[in-house]
Amino acid sequence: MSYTEPRKNTFAITTPLYYVNDLPHIGSAYTTIAADVVARFERLRGFSVLMITGTDEHGQKIQRTAQAAGRSPQEHCDKIVAGFESLWEKLNINYDRFSRTTNPRHEAIVREFFQRVWDNGDIYLGQQTGWYCVSCEEFKEERDLLDDRRCPLHPNREAEWRDEQNYFFRLSKYQPELERLYQERPEFIQPESRRNEVLAFVQRGLQDFSVSRVNMDWGFPVPQDPNHTLYVWFDALLGYVTALVDPDEEPTLENALSKWWPIDIHLIGKDILRFHAVYWPAMLMSAGVSVPDCVFGHGFLTKDGQKISKTLGNTIDPFQLVERYGSDAVRYYFLKEIELGRDGDFNETRFINTLNADLANDLGNLLNRTLGMAKKYCEGQVPNVSADRIPDENPLKASGLTLGDRAARAYDSLAFSHACEEILALVRDCNKYIDDRAPWKLYKQGEQQAVEEVLYAVLESARLAAYLLSPLIPNISTAIYQQLGYKIDFNDQSAIATAAKFTTHANWGTLSAKQPLSPPKPVFARLELPETLSSSQKDKASV
């Protein structure tokens, strides 16, 4: 995609359809926050945006989990789905569609798609023999298993031996087409490290994969043979397509693909990269459907430098985290401190120190002190200064004039941490500029015009920073904008593109002279270290 030359006026992004074996974890939250930030940014730019999230609800693992809890599979799914919806609300996720694979409308899409692949001769009956990981819902090659034939992703569970008749998809047939796709469109798989993983896997030679199971009734039956149940991944991937159908339209592939397809970005964890970057495009090719624009596989999270695991007892409860610190704090830390695409670490002390430094000290104090001076020196209004009157060599204006383009390029490439650094650099420059220019001294010397120019430059730079950070911290940005005299809520996505057009608000010099300002109030309260952290943990994180 290009910031300056967008290819179309619609934009669609998906999270994975999360497996409902348990309540959402911090990794699910991380992916969904990132997708929401992308969607919010594209809405700012005036695109018609569709953000899809949802749940994958079929398969043997779900059936067993429900049985163990004494519930029906559907009851289990409904309970877990409510947890996802609750967390997304707490994290201020503005998704457009929540796709559930147990929805009857989804079955209609699956049947039509499967029929296309069947008619193309790409489904056949064969014998599946091998080691099966129930947690992955996937057969594993023995060379990919750990000692004692345990799955690398689920080392606490042994793979199960299976010898059964399954229907297979002719993945091997599409190896040449896939290799051509990767060569002609190197941006299809991102970042480059993920692309290299896929290329290495495909070069080993692709094998046909099973698309059905027997002796399992929690799922859709194979249309041509009801004794078989469709394999969860063949069913689940199509949940993206089902979500494209407007609620009042008939669930057909034609309707699904008419407006939003191809998906611009599938944002996923790297553990499901193979399904999205190899199996999924091959299935689409078989059905005569174009492939998505991009599959972006982000890294894993650790806590205090260790792998997150229930066994180690170091899990991060996203519900507790957002309850304790608020949605903007959680959103900001994970996308500013962790480069999307790389593995990243969560440490609570560093979390607090980062937020206090960036949002309470640099951004919050800047706004507070400048609004206070505007009240004292400019009658509580934006100084009576035209942006054109500020010299181009003014350090804040010089940086601000190009910041919108620089931030947009960073957002476009999902480089959120880089976008934050670019924006915060202007904020820090503002604090230094105030200290250097000392408007309180200028005021005492009777240099009112110089005072107003200083305060205008700082207030306008703070506004620009808040606008460009609004996809990450919409509540704080709204508070800043409203203190600057705007009636804009960055959570009102239906109005934001018209109320705060990117072509205007992403440029330095938008603030109107003599616009009434609201009394200064803290936009982000300083956070305190929880008493539960030991002294050694605090010291370690401060190093």
Coordinates of C-alpha atoms in Angstrom, one line a residue:
M1 CA 0.0 0.0 0.0
S2 CA 1.1 3.6 -0.5
Y3 CA 0.2 6.6 1.6
T4 CA 0.2 9.0 -1.3
E5 CA -1.5 6.7 -3.9
P6 CA -4.0 4.5 -2.2
R7 CA -5.2 1.7 -4.5
K8 CA -8.9 1.8 -3.6
N9 CA -11.2 3.5 -1.2
T10 CA -12.0 0.5 0.9
F11 CA -9.7 -1.2 3.5
A12 CA -10.3 -4.5 5.2
I13 CA -8.2 -6.0 8.0
T14 CA -8.6 -9.2 10.0
T15 CA -7.4 -10.6 13.3
P16 CA -7.2 -14.4 13.5
L17 CA -10.5 -16.1 14.4
Y18 CA -9.5 -17.0 17.9
Y19 CA -9.9 -20.6 19.0
V20 CA -12.4 -20.8 21.9
N21 CA -10.8 -23.4 24.0
D22 CA -10.3 -20.8 26.7
L23 CA -10.7 -17.1 27.5
P24 CA -8.6 -14.6 25.5
H25 CA -5.0 -14.2 26.6
I26 CA -2.6 -11.3 26.3
G27 CA -1.4 -12.6 22.9
S28 CA -4.9 -12.3 21.5
A29 CA -5.3 -8.8 23.0
Y30 CA -1.9 -7.8 21.4
T31 CA -3.0 -8.8 17.9
T32 CA -6.4 -7.2 18.2
I33 CA -5.1 -3.9 19.5
A34 CA -2.7 -3.8 16.6
A35 CA -5.5 -4.4 14.1
D36 CA -7.7 -1.8 15.7
V37 CA -4.9 0.8 15.5
V38 CA -4.5 0.1 11.7
A39 CA -8.3 0.3 11.2
R40 CA -8.5 3.6 13.2
F41 CA -5.7 5.1 11.2
E42 CA -7.3 4.1 7.8
R43 CA -10.6 5.7 9.0
L44 CA -8.7 8.9 9.8
R45 CA -7.5 8.9 6.2
G46 CA -11.0 8.7 5.0
F47 CA -11.1 5.1 3.9
S48 CA -14.2 2.9 4.2
V49 CA -12.9 0.4 6.7
L50 CA -14.0 -3.1 7.7
M51 CA -12.2 -4.6 10.7
I52 CA -13.0 -8.3 11.2
T53 CA -12.4 -10.3 14.3
G54 CA -14.1 -13.4 15.7
T55 CA -13.9 -16.9 16.9
D56 CA -13.1 -20.4 15.5
E57 CA -15.5 -22.7 17.3
H58 CA -15.4 -26.2 15.8
G59 CA -13.1 -29.1 16.3
Q60 CA -12.2 -32.0 18.6
K61 CA -10.5 -29.8 21.1
I62 CA -13.6 -27.8 21.7
Q63 CA -15.7 -30.9 21.9
R64 CA -13.4 -32.4 24.6
T65 CA -13.1 -29.1 26.5
A66 CA -16.8 -28.7 26.6
Q67 CA -17.4 -32.3 27.7
A68 CA -14.8 -31.9 30.5
A69 CA -16.7 -28.9 31.8
G70 CA -20.1 -30.6 31.6
R71 CA -21.4 -28.3 28.9
S72 CA -22.5 -28.8 25.3
P73 CA -20.0 -27.5 22.7
Q74 CA -22.3 -24.6 21.8
E75 CA -22.8 -23.6 25.4
H76 CA -19.0 -23.6 25.9
C77 CA -18.5 -21.5 22.7
D78 CA -21.1 -19.0 23.8
K79 CA -19.5 -18.6 27.2
I80 CA -16.0 -18.0 25.8
V81 CA -17.2 -15.7 23.0
A82 CA -18.8 -13.5 25.7
G83 CA -15.3 -13.2 27.3
F84 CA -13.8 -12.1 24.0
E85 CA -16.5 -9.5 23.4
S86 CA -16.0 -8.2 27.0
L87 CA -12.3 -7.8 26.6
W88 CA -12.5 -6.1 23.3
E89 CA -14.9 -3.6 24.8
K90 CA -12.6 -2.9 27.7
L91 CA -9.6 -2.4 25.3
N92 CA -11.7 0.0 23.2
I93 CA -11.6 -2.2 20.1
N94 CA -13.9 -0.8 17.4
Y95 CA -14.4 -3.9 15.3
D96 CA -17.0 -3.9 12.5
R97 CA -17.8 -7.6 12.3
F98 CA -17.5 -10.5 14.8
S99 CA -17.3 -13.7 12.8
R100 CA -18.4 -16.9 14.5
T101 CA -17.9 -20.2 12.7
T102 CA -21.0 -21.7 14.4
N103 CA -23.2 -19.2 12.6
P104 CA -25.5 -20.9 10.1
R105 CA -24.7 -18.2 7.6
H106 CA -21.1 -19.4 7.7
E107 CA -22.1 -22.9 6.8
A108 CA -23.7 -21.6 3.5
I109 CA -20.4 -20.0 2.5
V110 CA -18.4 -23.1 3.5
R111 CA -20.6 -25.4 1.4
E112 CA -20.4 -23.2 -1.6
F113 CA -16.7 -22.8 -1.4
F114 CA -16.1 -26.5 -0.8
Q115 CA -18.2 -27.3 -3.8
R116 CA -16.0 -25.1 -6.0
V117 CA -12.9 -26.9 -4.8
W118 CA -14.6 -30.3 -5.2
D119 CA -15.7 -29.5 -8.8
N120 CA -12.1 -28.4 -9.6
G121 CA -11.0 -32.0 -8.7
D122 CA -8.9 -30.9 -5.7
I123 CA -10.6 -33.1 -3.1
Y124 CA -10.0 -36.8 -2.9
L125 CA -10.5 -39.6 -0.4
G126 CA -7.3 -41.1 1.1
Q127 CA -5.8 -42.7 4.2
Q128 CA -4.4 -40.4 6.8
T129 CA -1.7 -42.0 9.0
G130 CA 0.4 -40.0 11.4
W131 CA 0.8 -38.1 14.6
Y132 CA -2.0 -35.7 15.4
C133 CA -1.9 -32.7 17.8
V134 CA -5.4 -32.1 19.1
S135 CA -4.4 -28.7 20.4
C136 CA -3.3 -27.6 17.0
E137 CA -6.0 -29.6 15.2
E138 CA -3.2 -30.6 12.8
F139 CA -1.3 -33.7 11.7
K140 CA 2.4 -33.3 12.4
E141 CA 5.4 -34.6 10.5
E142 CA 7.6 -36.6 12.8
R143 CA 10.6 -34.4 11.9
D144 CA 8.7 -31.4 13.4
L145 CA 8.0 -33.1 16.8
L146 CA 10.0 -32.9 19.9
D147 CA 11.2 -35.8 22.0
D148 CA 8.5 -38.2 23.1
R149 CA 6.6 -37.0 20.0
R150 CA 5.3 -33.8 21.6
C151 CA 4.2 -30.8 19.6
P152 CA 6.7 -27.8 19.8
L153 CA 3.7 -25.5 20.4
H154 CA 2.1 -27.7 23.0
P155 CA 5.0 -29.6 24.7
N156 CA 2.9 -30.6 27.7
R157 CA 0.8 -32.9 25.4
E158 CA 1.8 -35.9 23.4
A159 CA 0.6 -36.1 19.8
E160 CA -1.9 -38.9 19.1
W161 CA -1.4 -41.6 16.5
R162 CA -4.2 -41.7 13.9
D163 CA -4.9 -44.1 11.1
E164 CA -8.2 -43.1 9.4
Q165 CA -9.8 -42.3 6.1
N166 CA -9.9 -38.6 5.4
Y167 CA -10.7 -36.3 2.5
F168 CA -7.6 -34.5 1.3
F169 CA -6.9 -31.2 -0.5
R170 CA -4.4 -31.3 -3.3
L171 CA -2.0 -28.7 -1.8
S172 CA 1.0 -30.2 -3.7
K173 CA -0.7 -29.3 -7.0
Y174 CA -0.4 -25.6 -6.1
Q175 CA 3.3 -25.5 -5.2
P176 CA 4.3 -23.9 -8.5
E177 CA 1.5 -21.3 -8.2
L178 CA 2.4 -20.5 -4.7
E179 CA 6.1 -20.1 -5.5
R180 CA 5.2 -17.8 -8.3
L181 CA 3.0 -15.7 -5.9
Y182 CA 5.8 -15.4 -3.4
Q183 CA 8.3 -14.3 -6.2
E184 CA 6.0 -11.9 -8.0
R185 CA 4.6 -10.3 -4.8
P186 CA 7.3 -10.3 -2.1
E187 CA 5.1 -8.1 0.0
F188 CA 2.5 -10.8 0.3
I189 CA 4.1 -12.2 3.5
Q190 CA 5.5 -9.8 6.0
P191 CA 7.8 -9.1 7.7
E192 CA 10.7 -10.5 5.7
S193 CA 11.6 -13.0 8.5
R194 CA 8.2 -14.6 8.2
R195 CA 8.5 -14.7 4.4
N196 CA 11.8 -16.5 4.7
E197 CA 10.2 -19.1 7.0
V198 CA 7.4 -19.8 4.5
L199 CA 9.8 -20.1 1.6
A200 CA 11.9 -22.6 3.5
F201 CA 8.8 -24.6 4.3
V202 CA 7.5 -24.6 0.8
Q203 CA 10.9 -25.5 -0.7
R204 CA 10.9 -28.7 1.3
G205 CA 8.0 -29.8 -0.8
L206 CA 4.3 -29.5 -0.1
Q207 CA 2.1 -32.4 0.9
D208 CA -1.6 -32.7 0.5
F209 CA -3.4 -32.1 3.7
S210 CA -6.5 -33.6 5.3
V211 CA -9.7 -31.5 5.2
S212 CA -12.0 -33.9 7.1
R213 CA -12.3 -36.0 10.2
V214 CA -14.4 -39.1 11.2
N215 CA -15.9 -39.9 14.5
M216 CA -16.5 -36.2 15.3
D217 CA -19.8 -34.4 15.0
W218 CA -18.8 -30.9 16.2
G219 CA -18.5 -29.2 12.9
F220 CA -20.0 -29.0 9.4
P221 CA -20.5 -32.3 7.6
V222 CA -18.7 -32.8 4.3
P223 CA -21.5 -32.0 1.7
Q224 CA -20.7 -35.0 -0.4
D225 CA -20.2 -37.4 2.5
P226 CA -22.0 -36.6 5.8
N227 CA -20.0 -39.4 7.6
H228 CA -17.1 -37.0 7.5
T229 CA -16.8 -33.6 9.3
L230 CA -14.9 -30.8 7.7
Y231 CA -11.5 -30.2 9.3
V232 CA -11.5 -27.1 11.5
W233 CA -8.9 -25.1 9.4
F234 CA -10.8 -25.5 6.1
D235 CA -13.9 -24.3 7.9
A236 CA -12.3 -21.6 10.0
L237 CA -10.3 -19.7 7.3
L238 CA -13.6 -19.1 5.4
G239 CA -14.9 -17.2 8.4
Y240 CA -13.1 -14.2 7.0
V241 CA -15.2 -14.5 3.8
T242 CA -18.4 -14.9 5.7
A243 CA -17.8 -11.7 7.6
L244 CA -17.7 -9.8 4.4
V245 CA -21.4 -10.4 3.7
D246 CA -23.6 -7.6 4.9
P247 CA -26.1 -8.7 7.5
D248 CA -29.1 -8.1 5.2
E249 CA -27.6 -9.9 2.2
E250 CA -27.8 -13.6 1.3
P251 CA -24.6 -15.5 2.4
T252 CA -23.1 -16.3 -1.0
L253 CA -19.6 -16.0 -2.3
E254 CA -20.7 -13.5 -4.9
N255 CA -22.0 -11.2 -2.2
A256 CA -19.1 -11.8 0.1
L257 CA -16.5 -10.9 -2.5
S258 CA -18.3 -8.0 -4.2
K259 CA -17.0 -5.1 -2.0
W260 CA -14.3 -5.8 0.5
W261 CA -12.3 -8.6 -1.2
P262 CA -9.4 -9.0 -1.4
I263 CA -8.6 -8.5 2.3
D264 CA -5.8 -5.9 2.7
I265 CA -4.1 -7.4 5.8
H266 CA -4.5 -10.7 7.6
L267 CA -2.8 -9.9 10.9
I268 CA -1.8 -13.1 12.8
G269 CA 0.6 -14.6 15.2
K270 CA 3.5 -16.4 13.7
D271 CA 2.3 -19.8 15.0
I272 CA -0.5 -19.9 12.4
L273 CA 1.6 -18.4 9.6
R274 CA 1.6 -21.6 7.5
F275 CA -2.1 -21.9 7.4
H276 CA -2.6 -18.3 6.2
A277 CA 0.4 -18.0 3.9
V278 CA 0.4 -21.5 2.3
Y279 CA -2.9 -23.4 2.8
W280 CA -5.2 -20.4 2.5
P281 CA -4.0 -19.0 -0.8
A282 CA -3.9 -22.5 -2.3
M283 CA -7.5 -23.0 -1.3
L284 CA -8.5 -19.7 -2.8
M285 CA -6.6 -20.5 -6.0
S286 CA -8.5 -23.8 -6.3
A287 CA -11.9 -22.0 -5.8
G288 CA -11.0 -19.3 -8.4
V289 CA -10.7 -16.5 -5.9
S290 CA -7.9 -13.9 -5.7
V291 CA -5.6 -14.0 -2.8
P292 CA -5.4 -11.4 0.0
D293 CA -2.9 -8.5 -0.3
C294 CA -0.8 -9.3 2.8
V295 CA -0.3 -11.8 5.6
F296 CA 1.6 -10.2 8.4
G297 CA 2.8 -12.5 11.1
H298 CA 3.9 -10.8 14.4
G299 CA 6.1 -12.3 17.1
F300 CA 5.4 -13.9 20.5
L301 CA 5.3 -12.2 23.9
T302 CA 7.3 -13.0 26.9
K303 CA 7.1 -11.8 30.5
D304 CA 10.1 -10.6 32.4
G305 CA 12.3 -12.4 29.8
Q306 CA 10.6 -15.8 30.1
K307 CA 8.1 -17.6 27.9
I308 CA 4.6 -17.1 29.1
S309 CA 3.1 -20.3 30.3
K310 CA 0.5 -21.6 32.8
T311 CA 3.1 -24.2 34.0
L312 CA 5.5 -21.4 35.0
G313 CA 2.6 -19.4 36.5
N314 CA 3.6 -16.2 34.8
T315 CA 0.6 -15.6 32.6
I316 CA -0.6 -12.0 32.0
D317 CA -4.3 -11.5 32.6
P318 CA -5.4 -8.9 30.1
F319 CA -8.7 -8.2 32.0
Q320 CA -6.7 -7.3 35.1
L321 CA -4.2 -5.3 33.2
V322 CA -6.7 -3.0 31.6
E323 CA -8.8 -2.8 34.8
R324 CA -5.7 -1.6 36.6
Y325 CA -4.2 0.8 34.1
G326 CA -6.8 1.6 31.5
S327 CA -7.1 0.8 27.8
D328 CA -4.9 3.6 26.5
A329 CA -2.0 2.6 28.7
V330 CA -2.2 -1.0 27.6
R331 CA -2.6 -0.1 23.9
Y332 CA 0.3 2.3 24.0
Y333 CA 2.8 0.1 25.8
F334 CA 2.4 -3.0 23.6
L335 CA 2.6 -1.2 20.3
K336 CA 5.2 1.4 21.3
E337 CA 7.6 -0.8 23.2
I338 CA 7.4 -3.9 21.0
E339 CA 8.3 -3.8 17.3
L340 CA 5.5 -5.6 15.5
G341 CA 7.0 -8.6 13.8
R342 CA 9.6 -9.3 16.5
D343 CA 9.2 -11.1 19.8
G344 CA 8.6 -8.7 22.7
D345 CA 8.7 -8.6 26.5
F346 CA 6.3 -7.4 29.1
N347 CA 7.7 -6.1 32.4
E348 CA 5.3 -4.3 34.7
T349 CA 7.9 -1.9 36.1
R350 CA 9.1 -0.9 32.6
F351 CA 5.4 -0.6 31.6
I352 CA 4.8 2.0 34.3
N353 CA 8.0 3.8 33.7
T354 CA 7.4 4.1 30.0
L355 CA 3.8 5.4 30.4
N356 CA 4.8 7.9 33.0
A357 CA 7.7 9.2 30.9
D358 CA 5.8 9.4 27.6
L359 CA 2.2 10.1 28.5
A360 CA 2.2 11.7 32.0
N361 CA 5.5 13.7 31.8
D362 CA 6.3 14.5 28.2
L363 CA 2.8 14.8 26.6
G364 CA 0.5 15.5 29.7
N365 CA 2.7 18.0 31.4
L366 CA 3.4 19.8 28.1
L367 CA -0.3 20.4 27.5
N368 CA -1.0 21.3 31.1
R369 CA 1.8 23.9 31.4
T370 CA 1.1 25.4 28.0
L371 CA -2.6 25.7 28.6
G372 CA -1.9 27.3 31.9
M373 CA 0.3 30.0 30.2
A374 CA -2.3 30.5 27.5
K375 CA -4.9 31.2 30.2
K376 CA -2.5 33.6 32.0
Y377 CA -1.1 35.4 28.9
C378 CA -3.7 35.0 26.2
E379 CA -7.1 35.2 28.0
G380 CA -7.6 31.4 27.7
Q381 CA -7.6 31.4 24.0
V382 CA -5.4 30.1 21.2
P383 CA -2.9 32.9 20.7
N384 CA -3.9 35.4 18.0
V385 CA -1.3 34.0 15.6
S386 CA -1.5 32.7 12.1
A387 CA 0.5 29.6 11.4
D388 CA 1.9 31.4 8.3
R389 CA 3.4 34.0 10.6
I390 CA 5.6 31.4 12.3
P391 CA 8.9 31.2 10.4
D392 CA 9.5 27.9 8.5
E393 CA 12.8 27.6 10.4
N394 CA 11.0 27.5 13.7
P395 CA 12.2 24.0 15.0
L396 CA 8.6 22.9 15.9
K397 CA 7.1 24.0 12.6
A398 CA 10.0 22.6 10.6
S399 CA 9.5 19.2 12.3
G400 CA 5.7 19.4 12.3
L401 CA 5.4 20.1 8.6
T402 CA 6.8 16.7 7.7
L403 CA 5.5 14.7 10.7
G404 CA 2.2 13.7 9.2
D405 CA 3.9 12.1 6.2
R406 CA 6.5 10.4 8.4
A407 CA 3.9 9.0 10.8
A408 CA 1.7 7.9 7.9
R409 CA 4.5 5.9 6.3
A410 CA 5.2 4.2 9.7
Y411 CA 1.6 3.3 10.2
D412 CA 1.4 2.0 6.6
S413 CA 4.2 -0.4 7.3
L414 CA 2.8 -1.3 10.7
A415 CA 5.9 0.2 12.4
F416 CA 3.9 1.5 15.3
S417 CA 7.0 1.8 17.6
H418 CA 8.6 4.0 14.9
A419 CA 5.5 6.2 14.6
C420 CA 5.5 6.7 18.3
E421 CA 9.1 7.7 18.4
E422 CA 8.6 10.2 15.6
I423 CA 5.6 11.8 17.3
L424 CA 7.2 11.8 20.8
A425 CA 10.3 13.4 19.4
L426 CA 8.2 16.5 18.5
V427 CA 6.6 16.5 22.0
R428 CA 10.1 16.4 23.6
D429 CA 11.2 19.2 21.3
C430 CA 8.2 21.2 22.6
N431 CA 9.3 20.9 26.2
K432 CA 12.8 21.9 25.3
Y433 CA 11.5 24.8 23.2
I434 CA 9.5 26.2 26.1
D435 CA 12.4 25.9 28.5
D436 CA 14.7 27.7 25.9
R437 CA 12.3 30.4 24.9
A438 CA 10.9 31.0 28.5
P439 CA 7.7 32.7 27.6
W440 CA 7.2 33.8 31.2
K441 CA 10.3 35.9 30.8
L442 CA 9.2 37.3 27.4
Y443 CA 5.9 38.3 29.0
K444 CA 7.6 40.2 31.8
Q445 CA 9.7 42.0 29.2
G446 CA 6.5 43.0 27.4
E447 CA 7.1 40.9 24.3
Q448 CA 3.5 39.8 23.9
Q449 CA 3.9 38.9 20.2
A450 CA 6.8 36.6 20.9
V451 CA 4.9 35.0 23.8
E452 CA 2.0 34.2 21.5
E453 CA 4.2 32.8 18.8
V454 CA 5.9 30.5 21.3
L455 CA 2.6 29.3 22.8
Y456 CA 0.9 28.8 19.4
A457 CA 3.8 26.7 18.1
V458 CA 3.7 24.5 21.2
L459 CA -0.1 24.1 21.3
E460 CA -0.3 23.3 17.6
S461 CA 2.5 20.7 17.9
A462 CA 0.7 19.1 20.9
R463 CA -2.5 19.0 18.8
L464 CA -0.7 17.4 15.9
A465 CA 0.9 14.8 18.2
A466 CA -2.5 14.0 19.8
Y467 CA -4.1 13.6 16.4
L468 CA -1.4 11.3 15.1
L469 CA -1.4 9.2 18.3
S470 CA -5.2 8.9 18.3
P471 CA -5.3 5.4 16.7
L472 CA -3.2 4.2 19.7
I473 CA -4.6 6.3 22.6
P474 CA -8.0 7.6 21.5
N475 CA -9.2 8.6 24.9
I476 CA -6.1 10.7 25.7
S477 CA -6.2 12.3 22.3
T478 CA -9.9 13.1 22.7
A479 CA -9.1 14.8 26.1
I480 CA -6.3 16.8 24.5
Y481 CA -8.4 17.9 21.5
Q482 CA -11.3 18.9 23.7
Q483 CA -9.0 21.0 26.0
L484 CA -7.8 22.7 22.8
G485 CA -11.4 23.7 22.0
Y486 CA -12.5 21.0 19.6
K487 CA -15.7 19.0 19.9
I488 CA -14.1 15.7 18.6
D489 CA -14.3 12.3 20.0
F490 CA -11.8 9.9 18.4
N491 CA -13.9 7.0 19.4
D492 CA -16.8 8.1 17.2
Q493 CA -15.6 6.4 14.1
S494 CA -18.6 7.2 12.0
A495 CA -17.9 10.9 12.3
I496 CA -14.1 11.1 12.6
A497 CA -13.3 11.2 8.9
T498 CA -15.4 14.2 8.4
A499 CA -14.9 15.9 11.7
A500 CA -11.1 15.6 11.6
K501 CA -10.0 15.1 8.0
F502 CA -6.5 13.7 7.6
T503 CA -5.6 16.1 4.9
T504 CA -6.2 19.0 7.3
H505 CA -5.5 17.7 10.8
A506 CA -2.3 15.8 9.9
N507 CA -0.7 19.0 8.8
W508 CA 1.0 21.5 11.1
G509 CA -0.9 24.8 11.3
T510 CA -4.5 23.7 11.7
L511 CA -5.2 25.3 15.1
S512 CA -7.4 28.4 14.7
A513 CA -6.4 31.7 16.3
K514 CA -8.5 32.9 19.2
Q515 CA -10.2 29.5 19.5
P516 CA -11.5 29.2 23.2
L517 CA -9.4 26.8 25.3
S518 CA -10.7 24.6 28.1
P519 CA -9.2 24.8 31.6
P520 CA -6.1 22.5 31.8
K521 CA -6.7 19.1 33.4
P522 CA -4.3 16.1 33.6
V523 CA -4.9 13.8 30.6
F524 CA -3.0 10.9 32.0
A525 CA -2.5 10.3 35.7
R526 CA 0.9 9.0 36.8
L527 CA 0.9 5.3 37.5
E528 CA 2.3 3.7 40.7
L529 CA 4.2 0.5 41.0
P530 CA 2.0 -2.2 42.4
E531 CA 2.9 -3.4 45.9
T532 CA 2.9 -7.0 44.7
L533 CA 6.2 -6.4 42.8
S534 CA 9.2 -7.4 44.7
S535 CA 12.2 -5.0 45.2
S536 CA 14.4 -7.3 43.0
Q537 CA 11.8 -7.2 40.2
K538 CA 11.7 -3.4 40.3
D539 CA 15.5 -3.1 40.4
K540 CA 15.9 -5.5 37.5
A541 CA 13.4 -3.7 35.3
S542 CA 15.0 -0.3 36.0
V543 CA 18.4 -1.4 34.7

